[in-house]
Coordinates of C-alpha atoms and ligand atoms in Angstrom, one line a residue:
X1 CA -50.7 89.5 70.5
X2 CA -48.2 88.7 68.1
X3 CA -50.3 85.1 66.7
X4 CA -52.4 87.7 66.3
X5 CA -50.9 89.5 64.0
X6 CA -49.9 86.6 61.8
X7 CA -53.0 85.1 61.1
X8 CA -54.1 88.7 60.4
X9 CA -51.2 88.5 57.4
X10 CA -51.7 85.1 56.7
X11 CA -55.7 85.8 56.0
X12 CA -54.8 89.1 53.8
X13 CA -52.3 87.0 52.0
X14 CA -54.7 83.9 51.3
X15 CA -57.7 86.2 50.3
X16 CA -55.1 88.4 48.1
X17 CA -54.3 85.1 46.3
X18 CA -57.4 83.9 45.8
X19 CA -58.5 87.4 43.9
X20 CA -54.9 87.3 42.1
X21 CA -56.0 84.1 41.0
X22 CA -59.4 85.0 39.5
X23 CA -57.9 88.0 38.4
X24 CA -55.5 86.1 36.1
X25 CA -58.0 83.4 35.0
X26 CA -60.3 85.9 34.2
X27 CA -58.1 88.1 32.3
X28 CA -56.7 84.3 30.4
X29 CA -60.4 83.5 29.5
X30 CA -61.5 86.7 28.2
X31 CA -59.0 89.0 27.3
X32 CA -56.4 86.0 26.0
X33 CA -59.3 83.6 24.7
X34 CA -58.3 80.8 26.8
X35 CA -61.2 79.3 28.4
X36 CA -62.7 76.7 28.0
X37 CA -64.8 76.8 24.2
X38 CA -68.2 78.2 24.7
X39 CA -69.3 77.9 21.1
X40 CA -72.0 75.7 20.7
X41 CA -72.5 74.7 17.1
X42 CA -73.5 71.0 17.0
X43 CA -73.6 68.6 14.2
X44 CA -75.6 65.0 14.0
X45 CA -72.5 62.7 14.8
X46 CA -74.0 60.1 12.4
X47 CA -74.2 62.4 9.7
X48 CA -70.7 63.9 9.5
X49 CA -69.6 62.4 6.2
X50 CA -72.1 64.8 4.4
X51 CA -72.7 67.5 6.3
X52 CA -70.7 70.5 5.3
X53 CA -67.4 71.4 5.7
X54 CA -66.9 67.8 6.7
X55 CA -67.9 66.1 3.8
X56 CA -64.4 67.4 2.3
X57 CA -61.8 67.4 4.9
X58 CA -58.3 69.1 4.3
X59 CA -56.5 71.7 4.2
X60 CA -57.9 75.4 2.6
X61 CA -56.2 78.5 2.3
X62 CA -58.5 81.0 3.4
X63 CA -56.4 84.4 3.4
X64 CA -53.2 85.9 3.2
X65 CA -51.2 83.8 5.7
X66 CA -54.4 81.7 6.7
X67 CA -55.7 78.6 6.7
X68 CA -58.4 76.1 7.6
X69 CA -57.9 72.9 8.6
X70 CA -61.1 71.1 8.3
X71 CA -61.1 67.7 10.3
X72 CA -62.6 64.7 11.9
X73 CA -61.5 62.4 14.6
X74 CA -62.2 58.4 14.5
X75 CA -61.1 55.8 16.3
X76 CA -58.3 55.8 15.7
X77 CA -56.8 58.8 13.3
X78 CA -56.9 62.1 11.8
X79 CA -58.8 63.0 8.8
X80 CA -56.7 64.7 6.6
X81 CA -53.7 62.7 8.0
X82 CA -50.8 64.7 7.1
X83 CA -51.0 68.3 7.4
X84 CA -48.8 70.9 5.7
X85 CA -48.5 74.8 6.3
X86 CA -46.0 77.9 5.3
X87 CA -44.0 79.3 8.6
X88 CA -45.8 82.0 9.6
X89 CA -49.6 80.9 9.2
X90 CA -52.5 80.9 11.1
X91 CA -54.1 78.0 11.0
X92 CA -57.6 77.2 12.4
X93 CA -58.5 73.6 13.0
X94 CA -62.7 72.9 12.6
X95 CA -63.0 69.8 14.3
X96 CA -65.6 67.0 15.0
X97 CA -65.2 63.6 16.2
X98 CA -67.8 60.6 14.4
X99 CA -67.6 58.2 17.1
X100 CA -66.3 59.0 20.9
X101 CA -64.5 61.5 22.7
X102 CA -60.9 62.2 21.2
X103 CA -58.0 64.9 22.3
X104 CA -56.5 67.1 19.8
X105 CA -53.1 68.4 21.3
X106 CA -50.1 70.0 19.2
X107 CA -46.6 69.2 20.8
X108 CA -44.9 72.2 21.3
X109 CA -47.7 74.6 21.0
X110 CA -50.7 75.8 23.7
X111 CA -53.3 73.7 21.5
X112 CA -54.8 71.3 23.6
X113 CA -58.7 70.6 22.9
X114 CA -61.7 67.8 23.4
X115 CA -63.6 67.1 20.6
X116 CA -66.4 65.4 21.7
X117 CA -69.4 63.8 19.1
X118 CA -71.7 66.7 18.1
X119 CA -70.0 69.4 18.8
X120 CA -67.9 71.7 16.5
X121 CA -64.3 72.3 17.8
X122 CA -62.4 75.5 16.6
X123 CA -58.9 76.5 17.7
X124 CA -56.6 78.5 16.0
X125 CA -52.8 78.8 16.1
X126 CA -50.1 80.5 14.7
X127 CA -46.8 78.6 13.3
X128 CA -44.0 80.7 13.5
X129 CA -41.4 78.3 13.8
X130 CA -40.7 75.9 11.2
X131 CA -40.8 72.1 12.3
X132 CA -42.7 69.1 12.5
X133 CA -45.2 69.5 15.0
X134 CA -46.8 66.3 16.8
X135 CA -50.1 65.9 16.9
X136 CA -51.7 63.4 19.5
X137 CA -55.1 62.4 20.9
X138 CA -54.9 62.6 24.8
X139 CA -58.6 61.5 25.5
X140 CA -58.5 57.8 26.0
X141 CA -60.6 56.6 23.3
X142 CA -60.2 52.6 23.1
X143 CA -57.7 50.3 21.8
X144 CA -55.8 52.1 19.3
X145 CA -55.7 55.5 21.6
X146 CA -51.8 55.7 21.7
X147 CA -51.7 55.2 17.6
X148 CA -53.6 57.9 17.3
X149 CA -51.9 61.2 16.2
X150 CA -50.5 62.8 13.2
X151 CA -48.4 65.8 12.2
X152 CA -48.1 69.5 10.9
X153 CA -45.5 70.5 9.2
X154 CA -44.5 73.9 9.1
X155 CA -42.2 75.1 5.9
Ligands
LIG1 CU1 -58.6 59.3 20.0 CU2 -57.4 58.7 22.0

């Protein structure tokens, strides 16, 4: 009787965690924005040098306390290399790679994408705190993977 009643607790808890579960990684991907990027403009990977915006990477200030950061990933770096923003801005990075898979992750921050060939990346984040922010590729991508990365900084 009373095995019973444990595995009778023990099944409520389990199926109470699994809903909590979805619950939360529902309410992360839709109501926070944090699933995985369902946008699904593409680009011909050969032909990023002239199609636009990537034909003129860099950094463009596009409102008040905004910014785009408009970039490519190649073996093995960041195109603009160094970037530089106010405290305070929000900054969206348009991404695509021109050759393989790369990783586009800011130390310290919750930005942590793929950019894979074809595809148009977006993420945007907000730099409140003023620093040099790391920037690193955390796909494997060949030789030169660990050289790859850059920085932001914030002032
Ligand atoms: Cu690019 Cu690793």
């Amino acid at each position: 009787m009373k095995m019973h009643r444990f595995e009778e607790i023990w099944l409520i808890l389990g199926v109470g965690i699994l809903v909590l579960s979805m619950v939360v990684t529902g309410y992360q991907t839709f109501a926070m924005e944090m699933g995985p990027p369902s946008n699904t403009e593409t680009i011909d990977p050969q032909k990023v040098d002239e199609t636009a915006p990537f034909d003129n990477p860099g950094v463009f200030k596009t409102g008040e306390n905004e910014y785009e950061v408009v970039m490519t990933l190649q073996i093995f770096s960041f195109t603009p290399d160094k970037i530089e923003v106010p405290t305070g801005s929000e900054v969206t990075f348009t991404m695509t790679s021109k050759d393989v898979i790369h990783g586009f992750q800011i130390a310290g921050t919750n930005v942590n994408a793929m950019v894979v060939p074809g595809h148009i990346q977006k993420i945007t984040e907000t730099f409140d705190e003023p620093g040099e922010y790391l920037v690193l590729c955390n796909e494997y991508c060949g030789a030169g993977h660990q050289m790859m990365a850059t920085t932001v900084t914030v002032k």
